[in-house]
Short mmCIF file of C-alpha atoms and ligand atoms in Angstrom, two decimals:
data_model
loop_
_atom_site.label_atom_id
_atom_site.label_comp_id
_atom_site.label_asym_id
_atom_site.label_seq_id
_atom_site.Cartn_x
_atom_site.Cartn_y
_atom_site.Cartn_z
CA UNK A 961 -72.37 23.35 -58.34
CA UNK A 962 -73.75 26.34 -59.52
CA UNK A 963 -71.50 28.49 -61.67
CA UNK A 964 -71.50 32.08 -60.79
CA UNK A 965 -72.69 34.60 -63.52
CA UNK A 966 -69.16 36.26 -64.56
CA UNK A 967 -70.13 40.28 -63.26
CA UNK A 968 -69.99 43.07 -65.19
CA UNK A 969 -66.60 45.22 -65.00
CA UNK A 970 -67.78 48.51 -65.50
CA UNK A 971 -64.46 50.83 -65.33
CA UNK A 972 -63.49 50.56 -69.13
CA UNK A 973 -67.10 51.31 -69.92
CA UNK A 974 -67.58 54.34 -72.52
CA UNK A 975 -70.18 57.03 -71.31
CA UNK A 976 -72.40 55.64 -74.00
CA UNK A 977 -71.75 52.21 -73.07
CA UNK A 978 -72.60 52.90 -69.05
CA UNK A 979 -76.13 54.74 -70.15
CA UNK A 980 -76.81 51.09 -72.33
CA UNK A 981 -75.69 49.18 -68.94
CA UNK A 982 -78.40 51.78 -66.53
CA UNK A 983 -80.82 51.36 -68.97
CA UNK A 984 -80.86 47.75 -69.30
CA UNK A 985 -80.86 47.60 -65.27
CA UNK A 986 -83.99 50.19 -66.47
CA UNK A 987 -82.20 53.05 -64.07
CA UNK A 988 -82.30 56.14 -65.33
CA UNK A 989 -79.57 57.84 -67.19
CA UNK A 990 -77.51 60.32 -64.20
CA UNK A 991 -76.55 57.01 -62.79
CA UNK A 992 -74.27 56.11 -65.38
CA UNK A 993 -72.63 60.20 -64.55
CA UNK A 994 -72.49 59.45 -61.30
CA UNK A 995 -71.11 56.03 -61.70
CA UNK A 996 -68.24 57.51 -64.27
CA UNK A 997 -67.51 60.33 -61.43
CA UNK A 998 -67.14 57.59 -58.27
CA UNK A 999 -64.85 55.48 -60.75
CA UNK A 1000 -62.84 58.18 -62.75
CA UNK A 1001 -62.66 61.41 -60.40
CA UNK A 1002 -62.72 59.93 -56.84
CA UNK A 1003 -61.13 56.42 -57.37
CA UNK A 1004 -64.07 54.38 -55.64
CA UNK A 1005 -62.87 50.95 -55.44
CA UNK A 1006 -66.73 49.54 -55.18
CA UNK A 1007 -70.53 50.37 -54.80
CA UNK A 1008 -70.81 50.54 -51.14
CA UNK A 1009 -67.94 53.87 -51.40
CA UNK A 1010 -71.38 55.26 -54.01
CA UNK A 1011 -72.45 57.09 -50.94
CA UNK A 1012 -75.27 59.48 -53.52
CA UNK A 1013 -76.63 56.55 -54.86
CA UNK A 1014 -79.35 54.05 -53.06
CA UNK A 1015 -78.96 51.18 -51.03
CA UNK A 1016 -80.98 48.96 -53.41
CA UNK A 1017 -79.56 49.99 -56.52
CA UNK A 1018 -76.08 49.26 -54.86
CA UNK A 1019 -76.98 46.19 -53.69
CA UNK A 1020 -78.33 45.50 -57.33
CA UNK A 1021 -74.49 46.43 -58.52
CA UNK A 1022 -73.03 44.13 -56.35
CA UNK A 1023 -74.83 41.38 -57.59
CA UNK A 1024 -74.13 42.10 -61.52
CA UNK A 1025 -71.80 43.88 -61.57
CA UNK A 1026 -67.92 44.77 -60.86
CA UNK A 1027 -65.00 47.50 -60.39
CA UNK A 1028 -61.92 45.90 -61.54
CA UNK A 1029 -58.61 47.12 -62.02
CA UNK A 1030 -55.33 45.51 -63.53
CA UNK A 1031 -52.97 44.43 -60.31
CA UNK A 1032 -49.59 46.71 -60.54
CA UNK A 1033 -46.76 43.96 -59.72
CA UNK A 1034 -44.27 46.46 -59.46
CA UNK A 1035 -43.59 50.35 -59.27
CA UNK A 1036 -40.46 52.49 -59.90
CA UNK A 1037 -39.25 56.16 -60.05
CA UNK A 1038 -36.62 57.39 -61.67
CA UNK A 1039 -33.75 59.66 -60.67
CA UNK A 1040 -35.42 61.82 -62.87
CA UNK A 1041 -38.57 61.47 -61.45
CA UNK A 1042 -40.22 59.30 -64.34
CA UNK A 1043 -42.43 56.04 -62.61
CA UNK A 1044 -42.78 52.94 -64.13
CA UNK A 1045 -45.51 50.21 -63.91
CA UNK A 1046 -45.29 46.88 -64.06
CA UNK A 1047 -49.06 44.93 -64.21
CA UNK A 1048 -50.54 42.15 -64.55
CA UNK A 1049 -54.01 41.51 -66.96
CA UNK A 1050 -55.99 38.60 -67.09
CA UNK A 1051 -54.24 35.48 -67.97
CA UNK A 1052 -50.96 36.35 -66.31
CA UNK A 1053 -49.04 38.75 -68.79
CA UNK A 1054 -47.75 42.11 -68.08
CA UNK A 1055 -47.52 45.15 -70.31
CA UNK A 1056 -46.12 48.38 -68.81
CA UNK A 1057 -47.22 52.08 -68.33
CA UNK A 1058 -44.78 55.23 -67.69
CA UNK A 1059 -45.06 58.34 -66.37
CA UNK A 1060 -42.78 61.19 -67.35
CA UNK A 1061 -43.01 64.69 -65.89
CA UNK A 1062 -41.94 67.42 -67.41
CA UNK A 1063 -42.17 71.39 -66.07
CA UNK A 1064 -45.61 71.40 -64.97
CA UNK A 1065 -46.84 68.47 -67.27
CA UNK A 1066 -47.23 64.86 -66.62
CA UNK A 1067 -47.17 62.42 -70.24
CA UNK A 1068 -48.48 59.08 -69.35
CA UNK A 1069 -47.52 56.50 -71.92
CA UNK A 1070 -49.57 53.69 -71.97
CA UNK A 1071 -49.90 50.00 -73.44
CA UNK A 1072 -53.01 48.92 -75.67
CA UNK A 1073 -52.11 45.32 -76.16
CA UNK A 1074 -49.81 42.00 -74.70
CA UNK A 1075 -47.01 42.05 -77.19
CA UNK A 1076 -48.00 43.09 -80.56
CA UNK A 1077 -48.23 41.64 -83.91
CA UNK A 1078 -46.50 44.21 -85.97
CA UNK A 1079 -43.42 42.95 -85.41
CA UNK A 1080 -41.37 45.99 -86.23
CA UNK A 1081 -37.44 45.30 -86.42
CA UNK A 1082 -36.23 47.78 -83.92
CA UNK A 1083 -38.67 46.91 -80.99
CA UNK A 1084 -38.48 44.63 -78.09
CA UNK A 1085 -42.39 45.29 -77.33
CA UNK A 1086 -42.68 43.33 -81.15
CA UNK A 1087 -39.41 41.04 -80.21
CA UNK A 1088 -41.76 39.49 -77.61
CA UNK A 1089 -44.74 38.38 -80.23
CA UNK A 1090 -47.57 38.90 -79.36
CA UNK A 1091 -50.76 37.64 -76.92
CA UNK A 1092 -53.43 39.49 -77.01
CA UNK A 1093 -55.73 43.02 -76.56
CA UNK A 1094 -56.28 44.68 -73.86
CA UNK A 1095 -59.91 45.25 -72.14
CA UNK A 1096 -61.08 48.81 -71.69
CA UNK A 1097 -60.99 48.27 -68.40
CA UNK A 1098 -56.94 47.26 -68.28
CA UNK A 1099 -56.45 50.90 -70.39
CA UNK A 1100 -58.23 52.82 -68.60
CA UNK A 1101 -56.79 51.53 -65.48
CA UNK A 1102 -53.35 52.45 -66.78
CA UNK A 1103 -54.52 55.90 -65.50
CA UNK A 1104 -56.20 55.40 -62.53
CA UNK A 1105 -53.23 53.79 -61.17
CA UNK A 1106 -51.07 56.41 -62.15
CA UNK A 1107 -53.55 58.94 -60.37
CA UNK A 1108 -53.63 56.94 -57.59
CA UNK A 1109 -50.02 56.32 -56.83
CA UNK A 1110 -49.56 60.66 -55.32
CA UNK A 1111 -52.94 59.77 -53.19
CA UNK A 1112 -56.60 59.72 -53.26
CA UNK A 1113 -57.67 60.69 -56.16
CA UNK A 1114 -59.50 64.68 -55.88
CA UNK A 1115 -60.76 66.72 -58.06
CA UNK A 1116 -60.02 69.44 -56.89
CA UNK A 1117 -56.09 69.09 -56.94
CA UNK A 1118 -54.00 69.81 -59.81
CA UNK A 1119 -53.93 67.17 -62.60
CA UNK A 1120 -51.54 64.56 -61.89
CA UNK A 1121 -51.33 62.86 -65.74
CA UNK A 1122 -51.98 65.92 -67.92
CA UNK A 1123 -51.03 64.44 -71.32
CA UNK A 1124 -51.88 60.42 -72.44
CA UNK A 1125 -50.22 58.77 -74.85
CA UNK A 1126 -50.30 55.86 -76.94
CA UNK A 1127 -47.24 55.19 -76.93
CA UNK A 1128 -46.62 51.64 -74.59
CA UNK A 1129 -46.47 48.06 -75.64
CA UNK A 1130 -48.73 47.31 -78.81
CA UNK A 1131 -50.88 49.22 -81.66
CA UNK A 1132 -54.06 51.09 -80.42
CA UNK A 1133 -55.38 50.81 -83.61
CA UNK A 1134 -55.58 46.49 -83.93
CA UNK A 1135 -57.68 46.80 -80.78
CA UNK A 1136 -59.98 49.43 -82.36
CA UNK A 1137 -63.19 49.17 -79.65
CA UNK A 1138 -61.36 48.83 -76.68
CA UNK A 1139 -59.02 52.07 -77.61
CA UNK A 1140 -61.66 53.58 -78.16
CA UNK A 1141 -64.07 52.97 -74.82
CA UNK A 1142 -60.73 54.15 -72.98
CA UNK A 1143 -60.02 57.18 -75.54
CA UNK A 1144 -63.54 58.66 -74.65
CA UNK A 1145 -62.97 58.40 -71.08
CA UNK A 1146 -60.06 60.31 -71.12
CA UNK A 1147 -61.62 62.75 -72.64
CA UNK A 1148 -65.07 62.67 -71.34
CA UNK A 1149 -65.83 65.90 -68.67
CA UNK A 1150 -67.42 63.13 -65.85
CA UNK A 1151 -64.16 60.86 -65.89
CA UNK A 1152 -60.70 62.48 -66.76
CA UNK A 1153 -61.83 65.44 -69.22
CA UNK A 1154 -58.50 65.64 -70.80
CA UNK A 1155 -58.25 68.30 -73.94
CA UNK A 1156 -57.91 65.84 -77.40
CA UNK A 1157 -54.96 68.11 -77.81
CA UNK A 1158 -54.14 66.26 -74.68
CA UNK A 1159 -54.27 62.36 -75.82
CA UNK A 1160 -52.45 61.53 -78.34
CA UNK A 1161 -52.60 57.86 -80.46
CA UNK A 1162 -49.89 56.53 -82.15
CA UNK A 1163 -49.67 53.63 -84.98
CA UNK A 1164 -47.09 52.11 -86.97
CA UNK A 1165 -49.31 53.43 -90.21
CA UNK A 1166 -52.76 51.00 -89.59
CA UNK A 1167 -54.05 53.09 -92.08
CA UNK A 1168 -58.02 51.50 -92.74
CA UNK A 1169 -58.03 52.46 -88.77
CA UNK A 1170 -56.65 55.99 -89.00
CA UNK A 1171 -60.49 56.37 -91.42
CA UNK A 1172 -62.40 54.36 -88.88
CA UNK A 1173 -60.81 56.63 -86.11
CA UNK A 1174 -61.94 59.77 -87.12
CA UNK A 1175 -66.27 58.24 -87.32
CA UNK A 1176 -65.18 57.68 -83.42
CA UNK A 1177 -63.10 60.20 -81.68
CA UNK A 1178 -60.78 63.73 -82.23
CA UNK A 1179 -58.24 62.82 -81.22
CA UNK A 1180 -54.45 63.95 -81.40
CA UNK A 1181 -52.60 61.31 -83.95
CA UNK A 1182 -49.19 60.46 -84.03
CA UNK A 1183 -47.45 58.14 -86.99
CA UNK A 1184 -44.61 56.06 -86.50
CA UNK A 1185 -42.41 56.63 -89.90
CA UNK A 1186 -38.64 55.26 -89.49
CA UNK A 1187 -38.01 56.25 -92.99
CA UNK A 1188 -38.38 58.41 -95.84
CA UNK A 1189 -39.23 55.94 -98.84
CA UNK A 1190 -41.37 52.41 -98.87
CA UNK A 1191 -38.25 50.75 -99.47
CA UNK A 1192 -36.49 51.24 -96.24
CA UNK A 1193 -39.75 50.91 -94.40
CA UNK A 1194 -40.39 48.03 -96.14
CA UNK A 1195 -37.69 46.37 -93.74
CA UNK A 1196 -38.28 48.33 -90.79
CA UNK A 1197 -41.89 48.48 -90.22
CA UNK A 1198 -43.58 45.17 -92.23
CA UNK A 1199 -47.10 46.90 -91.79
CA UNK A 1200 -45.70 49.54 -94.21
CA UNK A 1201 -46.07 46.94 -97.40
CA UNK A 1202 -49.79 46.42 -96.57
CA UNK A 1203 -49.72 50.27 -96.54
CA UNK A 1204 -47.15 52.33 -97.84
CA UNK A 1205 -46.15 55.33 -97.46
CA UNK A 1206 -48.47 57.23 -100.12
CA UNK A 1207 -51.18 56.11 -98.31
CA UNK A 1208 -50.06 56.54 -95.12
CA UNK A 1209 -49.50 60.31 -96.05
CA UNK A 1210 -53.01 60.04 -97.76
CA UNK A 1211 -54.88 58.84 -94.51
CA UNK A 1212 -53.16 61.36 -92.06
CA UNK A 1213 -53.79 64.16 -94.46
CA UNK A 1214 -57.91 63.24 -94.67
CA UNK A 1215 -57.69 63.00 -90.82
CA UNK A 1216 -56.56 66.33 -90.35
CA UNK A 1217 -59.22 67.47 -92.96
CA UNK A 1218 -62.29 65.97 -90.75
CA UNK A 1219 -60.22 67.56 -87.39
CA UNK A 1220 -60.08 71.05 -89.17
CA UNK A 1221 -59.32 72.29 -86.49
CA UNK A 1222 -54.72 73.17 -87.19
CA UNK A 1223 -53.50 70.78 -85.19
CA UNK A 1224 -51.01 68.87 -86.69
CA UNK A 1225 -49.92 64.97 -87.13
CA UNK A 1226 -46.87 64.10 -84.70
CA UNK A 1227 -44.25 62.12 -87.30
CA UNK A 1228 -42.67 59.26 -84.83
CA UNK A 1229 -38.62 58.67 -86.41
CA UNK A 1230 -35.84 56.53 -84.02
CA UNK A 1231 -32.85 57.46 -85.58
CA UNK A 1232 -30.53 54.37 -85.76
CA UNK A 1233 -26.82 54.51 -87.00
CA UNK A 1234 -26.33 54.21 -90.24
CA UNK A 1235 -30.05 52.95 -90.75
CA UNK A 1236 -31.76 56.07 -91.87
CA UNK A 1237 -29.57 59.23 -90.01
CA UNK A 1238 -27.96 59.55 -92.87
CA UNK A 1239 -28.07 63.13 -94.53
CA UNK A 1240 -29.25 62.19 -97.70
CA UNK A 1241 -31.99 60.53 -95.87
CA UNK A 1242 -32.80 63.70 -93.95
CA UNK A 1243 -33.33 65.52 -97.39
CA UNK A 1244 -36.01 62.71 -98.63
CA UNK A 1245 -38.26 62.96 -94.87
CA UNK A 1246 -37.70 66.53 -95.42
CA UNK A 1247 -39.64 66.55 -99.26
CA UNK A 1248 -41.97 63.87 -97.91
CA UNK A 1249 -42.84 65.58 -94.66
CA UNK A 1250 -43.51 69.41 -96.77
CA UNK A 1251 -46.99 67.71 -97.39
CA UNK A 1252 -47.87 66.63 -94.57
CA UNK A 1253 -48.88 69.41 -91.74
CA UNK A 1254 -46.56 67.95 -89.44
CA UNK A 1255 -43.84 68.46 -86.11
CA UNK A 1256 -41.51 65.63 -86.12
CA UNK A 1257 -39.97 64.03 -83.21
CA UNK A 1258 -36.62 62.42 -83.42
CA UNK A 1259 -36.07 59.45 -81.18
CA UNK A 1260 -32.48 58.23 -81.05
CA UNK A 1261 -32.59 53.95 -80.51
CA UNK A 1262 -33.08 52.90 -77.13
CA UNK A 1263 -30.96 49.80 -77.60
CA UNK A 1264 -31.55 46.85 -76.07
CA UNK A 1265 -29.92 42.96 -76.44
CA UNK A 1266 -29.44 41.72 -79.54
CA UNK A 1267 -31.84 43.91 -81.08
CA UNK A 1268 -28.61 44.46 -83.82
CA UNK A 1269 -28.52 48.33 -84.27
CA UNK A 1270 -27.66 50.88 -82.66
CA UNK A 1271 -27.90 54.65 -81.59
CA UNK A 1272 -26.78 57.42 -83.52
CA UNK A 1273 -24.18 60.18 -82.71
CA UNK A 1274 -24.95 63.02 -80.73
CA UNK A 1275 -22.96 64.51 -83.81
CA UNK A 1276 -25.47 62.11 -86.43
CA UNK A 1277 -28.81 63.63 -84.44
CA UNK A 1278 -27.71 67.23 -84.59
CA UNK A 1279 -26.84 67.48 -88.19
CA UNK A 1280 -30.18 65.45 -89.16
CA UNK A 1281 -32.55 67.83 -87.03
CA UNK A 1282 -30.54 70.60 -88.87
CA UNK A 1283 -31.15 69.36 -92.15
CA UNK A 1284 -34.84 69.24 -90.89
CA UNK A 1285 -34.89 72.62 -89.34
CA UNK A 1286 -33.90 73.73 -93.09
CA UNK A 1287 -36.53 72.02 -94.32
CA UNK A 1288 -38.57 74.13 -93.15
CA UNK A 1289 -39.87 71.05 -90.43
CA UNK A 1290 -40.90 71.84 -86.94
CA UNK A 1291 -38.41 69.17 -84.98
CA UNK A 1292 -37.76 68.28 -81.32
CA UNK A 1293 -35.26 65.25 -80.26
CA UNK A 1294 -36.78 63.04 -77.77
CA UNK A 1295 -34.38 62.79 -74.60
CA UNK A 1296 -34.69 59.66 -72.84
CA UNK A 1297 -36.43 59.49 -69.32
CA UNK A 1298 -36.51 56.67 -67.10
CA UNK A 1299 -33.48 54.73 -68.91
CA UNK A 1300 -32.59 53.40 -65.95
CA UNK A 1301 -35.92 51.69 -64.92
CA UNK A 1302 -35.75 50.51 -68.43
CA UNK A 1303 -38.33 53.08 -68.93
CA UNK A 1304 -37.46 54.67 -72.70
CA UNK A 1305 -38.78 54.35 -75.48
CA UNK A 1306 -38.85 50.52 -76.78
CA UNK A 1307 -37.90 49.35 -73.44
CA UNK A 1308 -40.92 48.47 -72.64
CA UNK A 1309 -40.98 44.83 -72.58
CA UNK A 1310 -43.99 43.74 -69.99
CA UNK A 1311 -44.26 39.98 -69.56
CA UNK A 1312 -45.39 38.43 -73.04
CA UNK A 1313 -46.87 34.80 -72.93
CA UNK A 1314 -45.85 34.47 -76.38
CA UNK A 1315 -48.88 33.13 -78.77
CA UNK A 1316 -47.33 33.64 -82.35
CA UNK A 1317 -43.82 31.65 -81.38
CA UNK A 1318 -42.04 34.54 -82.71
CA UNK A 1319 -40.19 35.48 -79.41
CA UNK A 1320 -38.72 31.87 -79.72
CA UNK A 1321 -36.07 33.57 -82.62
CA UNK A 1322 -34.85 36.16 -79.69
CA UNK A 1323 -34.19 33.67 -76.88
CA UNK A 1324 -31.75 36.28 -75.21
CA UNK A 1325 -34.21 39.25 -75.11
CA UNK A 1326 -36.84 36.42 -73.75
CA UNK A 1327 -34.94 35.28 -71.19
CA UNK A 1328 -33.63 38.75 -69.55
CA UNK A 1329 -36.49 40.40 -69.12
CA UNK A 1330 -38.22 37.37 -67.58
CA UNK A 1331 -34.96 37.08 -64.69
N1 SAH B 2037 -47.46 50.58 -82.15
C1 SAH B 2037 -47.55 52.01 -81.60
C2 SAH B 2037 -47.25 52.71 -80.27
C3 SAH B 2037 -46.34 52.58 -80.13
S1 SAH B 2037 -45.47 53.67 -80.23
C4 SAH B 2037 -46.46 52.76 -82.95
O1 SAH B 2037 -45.70 52.05 -83.59
O2 SAH B 2037 -47.01 54.06 -83.35
C5 SAH B 2037 -43.73 53.18 -79.80
C6 SAH B 2037 -42.59 54.51 -80.40
O3 SAH B 2037 -41.83 53.85 -80.20
C7 SAH B 2037 -42.86 53.83 -82.05
O4 SAH B 2037 -42.68 55.00 -82.48
C8 SAH B 2037 -41.29 52.76 -81.93
O5 SAH B 2037 -40.76 53.19 -83.02
C9 SAH B 2037 -40.18 53.66 -81.08
N2 SAH B 2037 -39.56 52.92 -80.66
C10 SAH B 2037 -39.72 51.36 -80.41
N3 SAH B 2037 -38.86 50.35 -80.08
C11 SAH B 2037 -37.51 51.80 -79.75
C12 SAH B 2037 -36.38 51.67 -79.33
N4 SAH B 2037 -35.76 50.64 -79.04
N5 SAH B 2037 -36.34 53.02 -79.34
C13 SAH B 2037 -36.33 54.16 -79.48
N6 SAH B 2037 -37.59 54.34 -80.34
C14 SAH B 2037 -38.49 53.52 -80.23
#
């Protein structure tokens, strides 16, 4: 039996990588641009769709390459218009992505890993353990799938996805290369053409990754802070023990300096009753954030079974916000969207075949997510 050579999936290739691929085939550079447009603006499923490419090149491409998107196993639309996809990736695990429409914007929240290795104490993805990084095709595939859910792709139509945030499952800076390839496609004029202000990478604080990022792209940056001091943050976000708050703030300031375009960091702060929502903590946070050009996004905790945390009262949320505003920090509260389809922050569980065995500590949660 002759084993067939695995085909190269072109879907996740950054513009540079695609150019290199065509150069290796002995083809001209502009072929990369043509194929990018076909895949990412016109939604081509096969090379045979690509009518401005010669028959002979199409035959060659069919032999060595493919355009393969991950498979959608569930697509749900919530009453408020929020859409959620459960996407099966190679190996059988599932990840989730969510599209949140708001006025003339539609923000797509995408996943970067199957599970997550960081184990933040209040995040349901973390509780499921870690399986593997998503490929660049599996990451950009989530964008293409969301756009196609509105009908055939058509660059003449108004954008169906206006913003992308890496706030789904996984820690994007722990999957650096694939995430950067996908970001480049999002911001590439011949692909999705989103502006750097409309693509946001969110990190729990992988400091070396922040420094590496600026060498590759000028994407907008969000950090998941959740605590005003190291003592508390060490408990909530364990990676803080490796990269404490001072180092994280310094890295963010370096990032902004290099951007040099008056953008600010988005600081995410999940509010948990009695844990990090007290006025004294708000004041401490106000002092800390004075040293970072930022806007603060308060996320009231979204409960999940056996999490051990509660959402604060509306009064406590409003009081916390008031202290922040008084301290001169631009502050918004993220309102829960898509809760009835389990699409809210921290509710994305996918289906992770855990390799870390961490999930065994949380058996009730895993059972819940698989029925
Ligand atoms: N690993 C990256 C990307 C995930 S972002 C990061 O940590 O930034 C997901 C955001 O939702 C993070 O800010 C996270 O802290 C927040 N979140 C996680 N679980 C949550 C929950 N149960 N309720 C509210 N927010 C949650």
